Coordinates of N, CA and C in Angstrom, one line a residue:
M1 N -85.5 71.1 35.6 CA -84.1 71.6 35.7 C -83.4 71.0 37.0
H2 N -84.2 70.8 38.0 CA -83.7 70.2 39.2 C -83.2 68.8 39.0
S3 N -83.9 68.0 38.3 CA -83.4 66.7 38.0 C -82.1 66.7 37.2
L4 N -82.0 67.7 36.3 CA -80.8 67.8 35.5 C -79.6 68.2 36.3
L5 N -79.8 69.1 37.3 CA -78.7 69.5 38.2 C -78.4 68.3 39.1
A6 N -79.4 67.5 39.5 CA -79.1 66.3 40.3 C -78.2 65.3 39.5
S7 N -78.5 65.1 38.3 CA -77.6 64.3 37.4 C -76.2 64.8 37.3
A8 N -76.1 66.1 37.1 CA -74.8 66.8 37.0 C -74.0 66.6 38.3
R9 N -74.7 66.6 39.4 CA -74.0 66.5 40.7 C -73.5 65.1 41.0
A10 N -74.0 64.1 40.3 CA -73.7 62.7 40.6 C -72.2 62.5 40.7
K11 N -71.8 61.7 41.7 CA -70.4 61.4 41.9 C -70.0 60.2 41.1
A12 N -68.8 60.0 40.8 CA -68.3 58.8 40.1 C -68.5 57.6 40.9
D13 N -69.1 56.5 40.3 CA -69.3 55.2 40.9 C -68.0 54.4 40.6
L14 N -67.2 54.3 41.7 CA -65.9 53.7 41.5 C -65.7 52.4 42.2
S15 N -64.8 51.6 41.6 CA -64.2 50.5 42.3 C -62.7 50.6 42.2
I16 N -62.0 50.4 43.3 CA -60.6 50.6 43.3 C -59.9 49.2 43.4
Y17 N -59.0 48.9 42.4 CA -58.3 47.7 42.4 C -56.9 47.8 42.9
D18 N -56.5 46.7 43.6 CA -55.2 46.7 44.2 C -54.1 46.7 43.2
S19 N -54.4 45.9 42.1 CA -53.4 45.8 41.0 C -54.1 45.4 39.7
L20 N -53.5 45.7 38.6 CA -54.0 45.4 37.3 C -53.6 44.0 36.9
D21 N -54.4 43.0 37.2 CA -54.1 41.6 36.9 C -54.9 41.1 35.7
D22 N -54.3 40.7 34.7 CA -55.0 40.2 33.5 C -56.0 39.1 33.8
D23 N -55.7 38.4 34.9 CA -56.6 37.2 35.2 C -57.8 37.7 36.1
D24 N -57.8 38.9 36.4 CA -58.8 39.4 37.4 C -60.1 39.6 36.6
D25 N -61.1 38.8 36.8 CA -62.4 38.9 36.1 C -63.1 40.1 36.4
S26 N -62.8 40.7 37.6 CA -63.6 41.9 38.0 C -63.3 43.1 37.1
L27 N -62.2 43.0 36.4 CA -61.8 44.1 35.5 C -62.6 44.0 34.1
E28 N -63.3 42.9 33.9 CA -63.9 42.7 32.6 C -65.4 42.9 32.7
C29 N -65.9 43.4 33.8 CA -67.4 43.5 34.0 C -68.0 44.4 33.0
E30 N -69.1 44.0 32.4 CA -69.7 44.9 31.4 C -70.3 46.1 32.0
G31 N -70.1 47.2 31.4 CA -70.6 48.5 31.9 C -69.6 49.2 32.8
W32 N -68.4 48.6 33.0 CA -67.3 49.3 33.7 C -66.1 49.6 32.8
E33 N -65.5 50.7 33.1 CA -64.3 51.0 32.3 C -63.2 51.2 33.3
T34 N -62.0 50.6 32.9 CA -60.8 50.6 33.8 C -59.9 51.8 33.4
I35 N -59.6 52.6 34.3 CA -58.7 53.7 34.1 C -57.6 53.7 35.1
M36 N -56.4 54.3 34.7 CA -55.3 54.5 35.6 C -55.2 56.0 36.0
M37 N -55.0 56.2 37.3 CA -54.8 57.6 37.7 C -53.9 57.6 38.9
N38 N -52.7 58.3 38.8 CA -51.8 58.5 39.9 C -51.3 57.1 40.4
G39 N -51.1 56.2 39.5 CA -50.6 54.8 39.8 C -51.7 53.9 40.4
Q40 N -52.9 54.4 40.4 CA -54.0 53.5 41.0 C -54.9 53.1 39.9
T41 N -55.4 51.9 39.9 CA -56.4 51.4 38.9 C -57.8 51.5 39.5
Y42 N -58.7 52.2 38.7 CA -60.1 52.4 39.1 C -61.0 51.7 38.0
G43 N -62.1 51.2 38.5 CA -63.2 50.8 37.6 C -64.3 51.9 37.8
V44 N -64.7 52.4 36.6 CA -65.7 53.5 36.6 C -67.0 53.0 35.9
W45 N -68.2 53.2 36.6 CA -69.4 52.8 36.0 C -69.8 53.7 34.9
T46 N -69.7 53.3 33.6 CA -69.7 54.2 32.5 C -71.1 54.8 32.3
S47 N -72.2 54.1 32.5 CA -73.5 54.6 32.3 C -73.8 55.9 33.1
A48 N -73.3 55.8 34.4 CA -73.5 56.9 35.3 C -72.7 58.2 34.8
M49 N -71.5 57.9 34.3 CA -70.7 59.0 33.8 C -71.3 59.6 32.5
A50 N -71.8 58.7 31.7 CA -72.5 59.2 30.4 C -73.7 60.1 30.8
E51 N -74.4 59.7 31.8 CA -75.6 60.5 32.2 C -75.1 61.8 32.8
K52 N -74.1 61.8 33.5 CA -73.5 63.1 34.1 C -73.1 64.0 33.0
C53 N -72.4 63.5 32.0 CA -71.9 64.2 30.8 C -73.1 64.8 30.1
Q54 N -74.1 64.0 29.8 CA -75.3 64.4 29.1 C -76.0 65.5 29.8
A55 N -76.0 65.5 31.2 CA -76.6 66.5 32.0 C -75.9 67.9 31.7
F56 N -74.6 67.9 31.7 CA -73.9 69.1 31.5 C -74.1 69.6 30.1
E57 N -74.1 68.7 29.1 CA -74.3 69.1 27.7 C -75.7 69.7 27.6
M58 N -76.7 69.2 28.3 CA -78.1 69.8 28.3 C -78.1 71.1 28.9
L59 N -77.3 71.3 30.0 CA -77.2 72.6 30.7 C -76.6 73.6 29.7
V60 N -75.7 73.2 28.9 CA -75.1 74.1 27.9 C -76.2 74.6 26.9
I61 N -77.0 73.6 26.5 CA -78.1 74.0 25.5 C -79.1 74.9 26.2
Y62 N -79.6 74.5 27.4 CA -80.6 75.3 28.1 C -80.1 76.7 28.3
C63 N -78.9 76.8 28.9 CA -78.4 78.2 29.2 C -78.2 79.0 28.0
S64 N -77.6 78.5 26.9 CA -77.4 79.2 25.7 C -78.7 79.6 25.0
T65 N -79.7 78.8 25.2 CA -81.0 79.0 24.5 C -81.9 80.0 25.3
L66 N -81.9 79.8 26.7 CA -82.7 80.7 27.5 C -82.1 82.0 27.8
G67 N -80.8 82.1 27.8 CA -80.1 83.4 28.0 C -80.4 83.9 29.4
P68 N -80.9 85.1 29.5 CA -81.2 85.7 30.9 C -82.3 85.0 31.6
R69 N -83.1 84.2 30.9 CA -84.2 83.5 31.6 C -83.7 82.3 32.4
F70 N -82.4 82.0 32.2 CA -81.8 80.9 32.9 C -81.3 81.4 34.3
A71 N -81.4 82.7 34.6 CA -80.9 83.3 35.8 C -81.3 82.6 37.1
P72 N -82.5 82.1 37.3 CA -82.9 81.5 38.5 C -82.0 80.3 38.9
F73 N -81.4 79.7 37.9 CA -80.6 78.5 38.1 C -79.1 78.8 38.0
L74 N -78.7 80.1 37.8 CA -77.3 80.4 37.6 C -76.4 80.0 38.8
A75 N -76.7 80.4 40.0 CA -75.9 80.1 41.1 C -75.7 78.6 41.3
Q76 N -76.8 77.9 41.3 CA -76.8 76.5 41.5 C -75.9 75.8 40.4
T77 N -76.1 76.2 39.2 CA -75.3 75.6 38.1 C -73.8 75.9 38.2
L78 N -73.5 77.1 38.6 CA -72.1 77.4 38.8 C -71.5 76.6 39.9
E79 N -72.2 76.4 41.0 CA -71.8 75.6 42.1 C -71.5 74.2 41.7
V80 N -72.3 73.6 40.8 CA -72.1 72.3 40.3 C -71.0 72.2 39.3
T81 N -70.9 73.2 38.4 CA -70.0 73.2 37.3 C -68.5 73.3 37.7
L82 N -68.2 74.3 38.5 CA -66.8 74.7 38.7 C -66.0 73.5 39.3
P83 N -66.4 72.7 40.2 CA -65.6 71.6 40.7 C -65.4 70.5 39.7
C84 N -66.3 70.4 38.7 CA -66.2 69.4 37.7 C -65.2 69.7 36.6
L85 N -64.6 70.8 36.6 CA -63.5 71.1 35.7 C -62.3 70.1 36.0
K86 N -62.3 69.6 37.2 CA -61.3 68.6 37.6 C -61.9 67.2 37.7
F87 N -63.0 66.9 37.0 CA -63.6 65.6 37.1 C -62.8 64.7 36.1
Y88 N -61.7 64.1 36.5 CA -60.8 63.4 35.7 C -61.3 62.1 35.1
F89 N -62.5 61.6 35.7 CA -63.0 60.3 35.2 C -63.7 60.4 33.9
H90 N -64.0 61.6 33.4 CA -64.7 61.7 32.1 C -64.4 63.0 31.5
E91 N -63.7 62.9 30.3 CA -63.2 64.1 29.6 C -64.4 64.9 29.1
G92 N -65.5 64.2 28.7 CA -66.6 64.9 28.2 C -67.3 65.8 29.2
V93 N -67.3 65.4 30.5 CA -67.8 66.2 31.6 C -67.0 67.5 31.7
R94 N -65.7 67.3 31.7 CA -64.8 68.5 31.8 C -65.0 69.5 30.7
E95 N -65.0 68.9 29.5 CA -65.2 69.8 28.3 C -66.5 70.6 28.3
A96 N -67.6 69.9 28.7 CA -68.9 70.5 28.8 C -68.9 71.6 29.9
C97 N -68.2 71.3 31.0 CA -68.2 72.3 32.1 C -67.4 73.6 31.6
A98 N -66.3 73.4 31.0 CA -65.5 74.5 30.5 C -66.3 75.4 29.5
M99 N -67.0 74.7 28.6 CA -67.8 75.4 27.6 C -69.0 76.1 28.2
L100 N -69.5 75.6 29.3 CA -70.6 76.2 30.0 C -70.3 77.6 30.7
L101 N -69.1 77.7 31.2 CA -68.7 78.9 32.0 C -69.0 80.2 31.3
P102 N -68.5 80.5 30.1 CA -68.8 81.8 29.5 C -70.3 82.0 29.2
I103 N -71.0 80.9 29.0 CA -72.4 81.0 28.7 C -73.1 81.4 30.0
L104 N -72.7 80.9 31.2 CA -73.3 81.2 32.4 C -73.0 82.7 32.8
L105 N -71.7 83.1 32.5 CA -71.4 84.5 32.8 C -72.2 85.5 31.9
A106 N -72.5 85.1 30.7 CA -73.3 85.9 29.8 C -74.7 86.0 30.3
C107 N -75.2 84.8 30.8 CA -76.6 84.8 31.4 C -76.7 85.8 32.6
G108 N -75.7 85.7 33.4 CA -75.7 86.6 34.6 C -75.6 88.0 34.2
K109 N -74.8 88.3 33.2 CA -74.6 89.7 32.8 C -75.9 90.3 32.2
Q110 N -76.5 89.5 31.3 CA -77.7 89.9 30.7 C -78.9 90.0 31.6
S111 N -78.9 89.3 32.7 CA -80.0 89.3 33.7 C -79.7 90.2 34.9
N112 N -78.5 90.8 34.9 CA -78.1 91.7 36.0 C -78.0 90.9 37.3
T113 N -77.7 89.6 37.2 CA -77.6 88.8 38.4 C -76.2 88.3 38.7
L114 N -75.2 88.8 37.8 CA -73.8 88.4 37.9 C -73.2 89.2 39.1
T115 N -72.6 88.4 40.0 CA -71.9 89.1 41.1 C -70.4 89.0 41.0
N116 N -69.7 89.9 41.7 CA -68.3 89.8 41.7 C -67.7 88.5 42.2
A117 N -68.5 87.9 43.2 CA -68.1 86.6 43.7 C -68.1 85.5 42.7
M118 N -69.2 85.6 41.8 CA -69.3 84.6 40.7 C -68.1 84.8 39.7
V119 N -67.9 86.0 39.4 CA -66.8 86.2 38.4 C -65.4 85.7 39.0
A120 N -65.2 86.1 40.3 CA -64.0 85.6 40.9 C -63.9 84.1 41.0
A121 N -65.0 83.5 41.3 CA -65.0 82.0 41.3 C -64.6 81.4 40.0
V122 N -65.2 81.9 38.9 CA -65.0 81.3 37.6 C -63.5 81.5 37.2
F123 N -63.0 82.7 37.4 CA -61.6 82.9 36.9 C -60.6 82.2 37.9
T124 N -60.9 82.1 39.1 CA -60.0 81.4 40.1 C -59.9 79.9 39.7
H125 N -61.1 79.3 39.4 CA -61.1 77.9 39.0 C -60.4 77.7 37.6
L126 N -60.6 78.5 36.7 CA -60.0 78.4 35.4 C -58.5 78.5 35.5
I127 N -58.0 79.5 36.2 CA -56.6 79.7 36.3 C -55.9 78.5 37.1
T128 N -56.6 78.0 38.1 CA -56.1 76.9 38.9 C -55.9 75.7 37.9
C129 N -56.9 75.5 37.1 CA -56.9 74.3 36.2 C -55.8 74.5 35.1
I130 N -55.7 75.8 34.6 CA -54.6 76.0 33.6 C -53.3 75.8 34.2
N131 N -53.1 76.2 35.4 CA -51.8 76.0 36.1 C -51.3 74.6 36.2
S132 N -52.2 73.7 36.4 CA -51.8 72.3 36.7 C -52.2 71.3 35.6
E133 N -52.9 71.7 34.5 CA -53.4 70.8 33.5 C -52.3 70.1 32.7
Q134 N -52.4 68.8 32.6 CA -51.4 68.1 31.9 C -51.9 67.5 30.5
D135 N -53.2 67.6 30.3 CA -53.8 67.1 29.1 C -53.8 68.3 28.1
S136 N -53.0 68.3 27.0 CA -52.9 69.4 26.1 C -54.2 69.7 25.4
T137 N -55.0 68.7 25.1 CA -56.3 69.0 24.5 C -57.2 69.8 25.4
F138 N -57.3 69.4 26.7 CA -58.2 70.2 27.6 C -57.6 71.5 27.9
L139 N -56.2 71.6 27.9 CA -55.6 72.9 28.2 C -56.0 73.9 27.1
A140 N -56.0 73.4 25.8 CA -56.5 74.3 24.8 C -57.9 74.8 25.0
S141 N -58.8 73.9 25.5 CA -60.1 74.3 25.8 C -60.2 75.3 27.0
L142 N -59.3 75.1 28.0 CA -59.3 76.0 29.1 C -58.9 77.4 28.6
Y143 N -57.9 77.5 27.7 CA -57.5 78.9 27.2 C -58.7 79.5 26.4
K144 N -59.3 78.6 25.6 CA -60.4 79.1 24.7 C -61.5 79.7 25.5
Y145 N -61.9 79.0 26.6 CA -63.1 79.4 27.3 C -62.7 80.5 28.4
F146 N -61.4 80.5 28.7 CA -61.0 81.7 29.6 C -61.1 82.9 28.7
S147 N -60.7 82.9 27.5 CA -60.8 84.1 26.6 C -62.2 84.5 26.4
E148 N -63.1 83.5 26.2 CA -64.5 83.8 26.0 C -65.1 84.4 27.2
S149 N -64.7 83.9 28.4 CA -65.3 84.4 29.6 C -64.8 85.8 29.9
M150 N -63.6 86.1 29.5 CA -63.0 87.4 29.7 C -63.7 88.4 28.8
R151 N -64.0 88.0 27.6 CA -64.7 88.9 26.7 C -66.1 89.2 27.2
V152 N -66.8 88.2 27.8 CA -68.1 88.4 28.3 C -68.1 89.5 29.4
I153 N -67.1 89.5 30.3 CA -67.2 90.5 31.3 C -66.6 91.9 30.9
G154 N -66.2 92.0 29.6 CA -65.7 93.3 29.2 C -64.3 93.3 28.7
G155 N -63.7 92.2 28.5 CA -62.3 92.1 28.0 C -61.2 92.3 29.0
P156 N -60.0 92.3 28.6 CA -58.9 92.5 29.6 C -59.0 93.6 30.5
P157 N -59.5 94.8 30.1 CA -59.5 95.9 31.1 C -60.5 95.6 32.3
A158 N -61.4 94.7 32.1 CA -62.4 94.4 33.1 C -61.9 93.3 34.0
L159 N -60.8 92.6 33.6 CA -60.3 91.5 34.4 C -59.5 92.0 35.6
P160 N -59.8 91.7 36.8 CA -59.0 92.2 38.0 C -57.6 91.8 37.9
Q161 N -56.7 92.6 38.4 CA -55.3 92.4 38.2 C -54.8 91.1 38.7
Q162 N -55.4 90.6 39.8 CA -54.9 89.4 40.4 C -55.1 88.2 39.4
F163 N -56.2 88.3 38.6 CA -56.4 87.2 37.6 C -55.5 87.4 36.4
H164 N -55.3 88.6 36.0 CA -54.3 88.9 34.9 C -53.0 88.3 35.3
D165 N -52.5 88.6 36.5 CA -51.2 88.1 37.0 C -51.2 86.6 37.1
G166 N -52.3 86.0 37.6 CA -52.4 84.6 37.8 C -52.4 83.8 36.5
V167 N -53.1 84.3 35.5 CA -53.1 83.5 34.2 C -51.8 83.6 33.5
M168 N -51.1 84.8 33.6 CA -49.8 84.9 33.0 C -48.8 84.0 33.7
E169 N -48.8 83.9 35.0 CA -47.9 83.0 35.7 C -48.2 81.5 35.3
A170 N -49.5 81.2 35.3 CA -49.9 79.8 34.9 C -49.4 79.5 33.4
T171 N -49.5 80.5 32.6 CA -49.0 80.4 31.2 C -47.5 80.1 31.1
K172 N -46.8 80.9 31.9 CA -45.3 80.7 31.9 C -45.0 79.2 32.4
R173 N -45.7 78.8 33.4 CA -45.5 77.4 33.9 C -45.8 76.4 32.8
Q174 N -46.9 76.6 32.0 CA -47.3 75.6 31.0 C -46.3 75.7 29.8
L175 N -45.8 76.9 29.5 CA -44.8 77.0 28.5 C -43.5 76.2 28.8
Q176 N -43.1 76.3 30.1 CA -41.9 75.6 30.5 C -42.1 74.1 30.5
S177 N -43.3 73.7 30.9 CA -43.7 72.3 30.9 C -43.7 71.7 29.5
I178 N -44.3 72.4 28.6 CA -44.4 71.9 27.2 C -43.0 71.9 26.6
A179 N -42.2 73.0 26.8 CA -40.8 73.0 26.3 C -40.0 71.9 26.8
D180 N -40.1 71.5 28.1 CA -39.4 70.4 28.7 C -39.7 69.1 28.0
R181 N -41.0 68.9 27.8 CA -41.5 67.7 27.1 C -40.9 67.6 25.7
R182 N -40.9 68.7 25.0 CA -40.5 68.7 23.6 C -39.0 68.5 23.5
K183 N -38.2 69.1 24.4 CA -36.8 68.9 24.5 C -36.5 67.4 24.7
A184 N -37.2 66.8 25.6 CA -37.0 65.4 26.0 C -37.3 64.5 24.8
R185 N -38.3 64.8 24.0 CA -38.6 64.0 22.8 C -37.4 64.2 21.8
A186 N -36.9 65.4 21.6 CA -35.9 65.7 20.7 C -34.6 64.9 21.1
V187 N -34.3 64.9 22.4 CA -33.2 64.1 22.8 C -33.4 62.6 22.5
R188 N -34.6 62.1 22.7 CA -34.9 60.7 22.4 C -34.7 60.4 21.0
V189 N -35.1 61.3 20.1 CA -35.0 61.1 18.7 C -33.5 61.1 18.3
S190 N -32.8 62.1 18.8 CA -31.4 62.3 18.5 C -30.6 61.1 19.0
S191 N -30.9 60.6 20.2 CA -30.2 59.4 20.7 C -30.4 58.2 19.9
A192 N -31.7 58.0 19.5 CA -32.0 56.9 18.6 C -31.3 57.0 17.3
A193 N -31.1 58.2 16.7 CA -30.5 58.3 15.5 C -29.0 58.1 15.6
S194 N -28.4 58.5 16.7 CA -26.9 58.4 16.8 C -26.5 56.9 17.1
S195 N -27.5 56.1 17.6 CA -27.2 54.7 17.9 C -27.7 53.8 16.8
N196 N -28.2 54.5 15.7 CA -28.8 53.7 14.6 C -29.9 52.8 15.0
A197 N -30.5 53.1 16.1 CA -31.6 52.3 16.6 C -32.9 52.7 15.9
G198 N -33.0 54.0 15.6 CA -34.2 54.5 15.0 C -35.4 54.7 16.0
V199 N -36.4 55.4 15.6 CA -37.6 55.5 16.4 C -38.7 54.7 15.8
G200 N -39.3 53.8 16.5 CA -40.3 52.9 16.0 C -41.5 53.7 15.4
D201 N -42.2 53.2 14.5 CA -43.3 53.9 13.9 C -44.4 54.2 14.9
W202 N -44.6 53.3 15.9 CA -45.6 53.6 16.9 C -45.2 54.7 17.8
D203 N -43.9 54.7 18.2 CA -43.4 55.8 19.0 C -43.4 57.2 18.2
R204 N -43.1 57.1 16.9 CA -43.1 58.3 16.1 C -44.5 58.9 16.0
D205 N -45.4 58.0 15.7 CA -46.8 58.4 15.6 C -47.4 59.0 16.9
E206 N -47.0 58.4 18.0 CA -47.4 58.9 19.3 C -46.8 60.3 19.6
M207 N -45.6 60.5 19.3 CA -44.9 61.8 19.5 C -45.6 62.8 18.6
V208 N -45.8 62.5 17.4 CA -46.5 63.4 16.5 C -47.8 63.8 17.0
L209 N -48.6 62.9 17.5 CA -50.0 63.2 18.0 C -49.9 64.0 19.2
L210 N -49.0 63.7 20.1 CA -48.8 64.5 21.3 C -48.5 66.0 21.0
E211 N -47.6 66.1 20.0 CA -47.2 67.5 19.7 C -48.3 68.3 18.9
E212 N -49.1 67.5 18.2 CA -50.2 68.2 17.5 C -51.2 68.7 18.5
M213 N -51.4 68.0 19.6 CA -52.3 68.4 20.7 C -51.7 69.6 21.4
E214 N -50.4 69.6 21.6 CA -49.7 70.7 22.2 C -49.8 71.9 21.3
D215 N -49.7 71.7 20.0 CA -49.8 72.9 19.1 C -51.1 73.6 19.2
F216 N -52.2 72.8 19.4 CA -53.5 73.4 19.6 C -53.5 74.2 20.9
A217 N -52.9 73.7 21.9 CA -52.9 74.4 23.2 C -52.1 75.7 23.0
L218 N -51.0 75.6 22.4 CA -50.1 76.8 22.1 C -50.8 77.8 21.3
E219 N -51.6 77.4 20.4 CA -52.4 78.3 19.5 C -53.4 79.1 20.4
D220 N -54.2 78.4 21.2 CA -55.2 79.0 22.0 C -54.5 79.9 23.1
M221 N -53.4 79.4 23.6 CA -52.6 80.2 24.6 C -52.2 81.5 24.0
G222 N -51.7 81.4 22.7 CA -51.2 82.7 22.1 C -52.4 83.6 21.8
K223 N -53.5 83.1 21.4 CA -54.7 84.0 21.2 C -55.1 84.7 22.5
M224 N -55.0 83.9 23.6 CA -55.4 84.5 24.9 C -54.4 85.7 25.3
V225 N -53.1 85.4 25.1 CA -52.1 86.4 25.5 C -52.3 87.6 24.6
A226 N -52.5 87.4 23.3 CA -52.7 88.5 22.3 C -53.8 89.4 22.7
E227 N -54.8 88.9 23.4 CA -56.0 89.7 23.7 C -55.5 90.8 24.8
F228 N -54.5 90.5 25.5 CA -54.0 91.4 26.5 C -53.1 92.4 25.8
D229 N -52.2 91.9 24.9 CA -51.3 92.8 24.2 C -50.7 92.0 23.0
T230 N -50.9 92.6 21.8 CA -50.5 91.9 20.6 C -49.0 91.8 20.5
N231 N -48.3 92.6 21.4 CA -46.8 92.6 21.4 C -46.3 92.0 22.7
H232 N -47.1 91.2 23.4 CA -46.7 90.7 24.7 C -45.5 89.8 24.5
P233 N -44.5 89.9 25.5 CA -43.3 89.1 25.4 C -43.6 87.6 25.4
L234 N -44.7 87.2 26.0 CA -45.0 85.8 26.1 C -45.3 85.2 24.7
L235 N -45.7 86.0 23.7 CA -46.0 85.6 22.4 C -44.7 85.0 21.7
V236 N -43.6 85.7 22.0 CA -42.3 85.2 21.5 C -42.0 83.9 22.1
A237 N -42.3 83.7 23.4 CA -42.0 82.4 24.1 C -42.9 81.3 23.5
V238 N -44.2 81.6 23.2 CA -45.1 80.7 22.6 C -44.5 80.2 21.3
S239 N -44.1 81.1 20.5 CA -43.5 80.8 19.2 C -42.2 79.9 19.3
G240 N -41.4 80.3 20.3 CA -40.2 79.6 20.5 C -40.4 78.1 21.0
V241 N -41.4 77.9 21.8 CA -41.8 76.6 22.3 C -42.3 75.8 21.1
R242 N -43.1 76.4 20.3 CA -43.7 75.7 19.1 C -42.6 75.2 18.2
D243 N -41.5 76.0 18.1 CA -40.4 75.6 17.2 C -39.6 74.4 17.8
L244 N -39.8 74.1 19.0 CA -39.0 73.0 19.6 C -39.7 71.7 19.3
G245 N -40.8 71.7 18.6 CA -41.5 70.5 18.3 C -40.8 69.4 17.5
F246 N -41.1 68.2 17.9 CA -40.6 67.0 17.1 C -40.9 67.1 15.7
N247 N -42.2 67.5 15.4 CA -42.6 67.7 14.0 C -41.7 68.6 13.2
T248 N -41.3 69.7 13.8 CA -40.5 70.7 13.2 C -39.1 70.1 13.0
Y249 N -38.6 69.4 14.0 CA -37.3 68.8 14.0 C -37.2 67.8 12.9
D250 N -38.3 67.0 12.8 CA -38.4 65.9 11.8 C -38.4 66.5 10.4
S251 N -39.2 67.6 10.2 CA -39.3 68.3 8.9 C -37.9 68.8 8.4
D252 N -37.2 69.4 9.4 CA -35.9 69.9 9.1 C -34.9 68.8 8.6
E253 N -35.0 67.7 9.3 CA -34.2 66.6 8.9 C -34.5 66.1 7.5
E254 N -35.8 66.0 7.1 CA -36.2 65.6 5.8 C -35.8 66.6 4.8
G255 N -35.8 67.9 5.1 CA -35.4 68.9 4.2 C -33.9 68.8 3.9
D256 N -33.1 68.5 5.0 CA -31.7 68.3 4.8 C -31.4 67.1 3.9
E257 N -32.2 66.0 4.1 CA -31.9 64.9 3.3 C -32.2 65.1 1.8
E258 N -33.3 65.9 1.5 CA -33.7 66.2 0.2 C -32.7 67.1 -0.5
G259 N -32.1 68.0 0.4 CA -31.1 68.9 -0.2 C -29.8 68.2 -0.5

């Protein structure tokens, strides 16, 4: 288990490039993947990242299989897992970490080793990530595993008020962000239509894909909110943001044409 945790702790092996030059042979090295983040170009050693991801996936298997018998490694695993929710160099690592959290909480609860500090750390990190996450696919996962984690500790009544308030504020922020993106796409489509320029097939497909991912996030967001209150006002907001979608707009246009 210690070697597995060591692999999970591994930091990204990075090279930083001054610019993305097509003639730069250093960007073509086998075993390295080039990614862009915050305007900076990075080269990431892929085998190390794959090993890190595999380590977290194995931790998911071990913890879910061993249950309370995993307790001796609970604190160490949480310590490694929580920061990696923001490990932007590998989506598989982030996904495995999010999946692991409710399993670790269940292990702690079953073994009577779960502390208030552990619970606070898990929900603090989840809410922080929900608040700032821009990837709709991972946002959906964050909501899903937030809900699962909350159920492990006893459901909404067991969630301290500060975390209830925190996740609702983060959800409002995400709803506004998704709404703004959808409105911008609608304006883009409308402008293209009025100028007879049209929207290219590639652009259209990209917008459809983006909004499908947002729909998944909105679905898991709605499920989480409904666990607190099936009549929560934010559920109306979730539905309203979903209706702003480019797909909905496009379907309405097609319906008008058929009519």
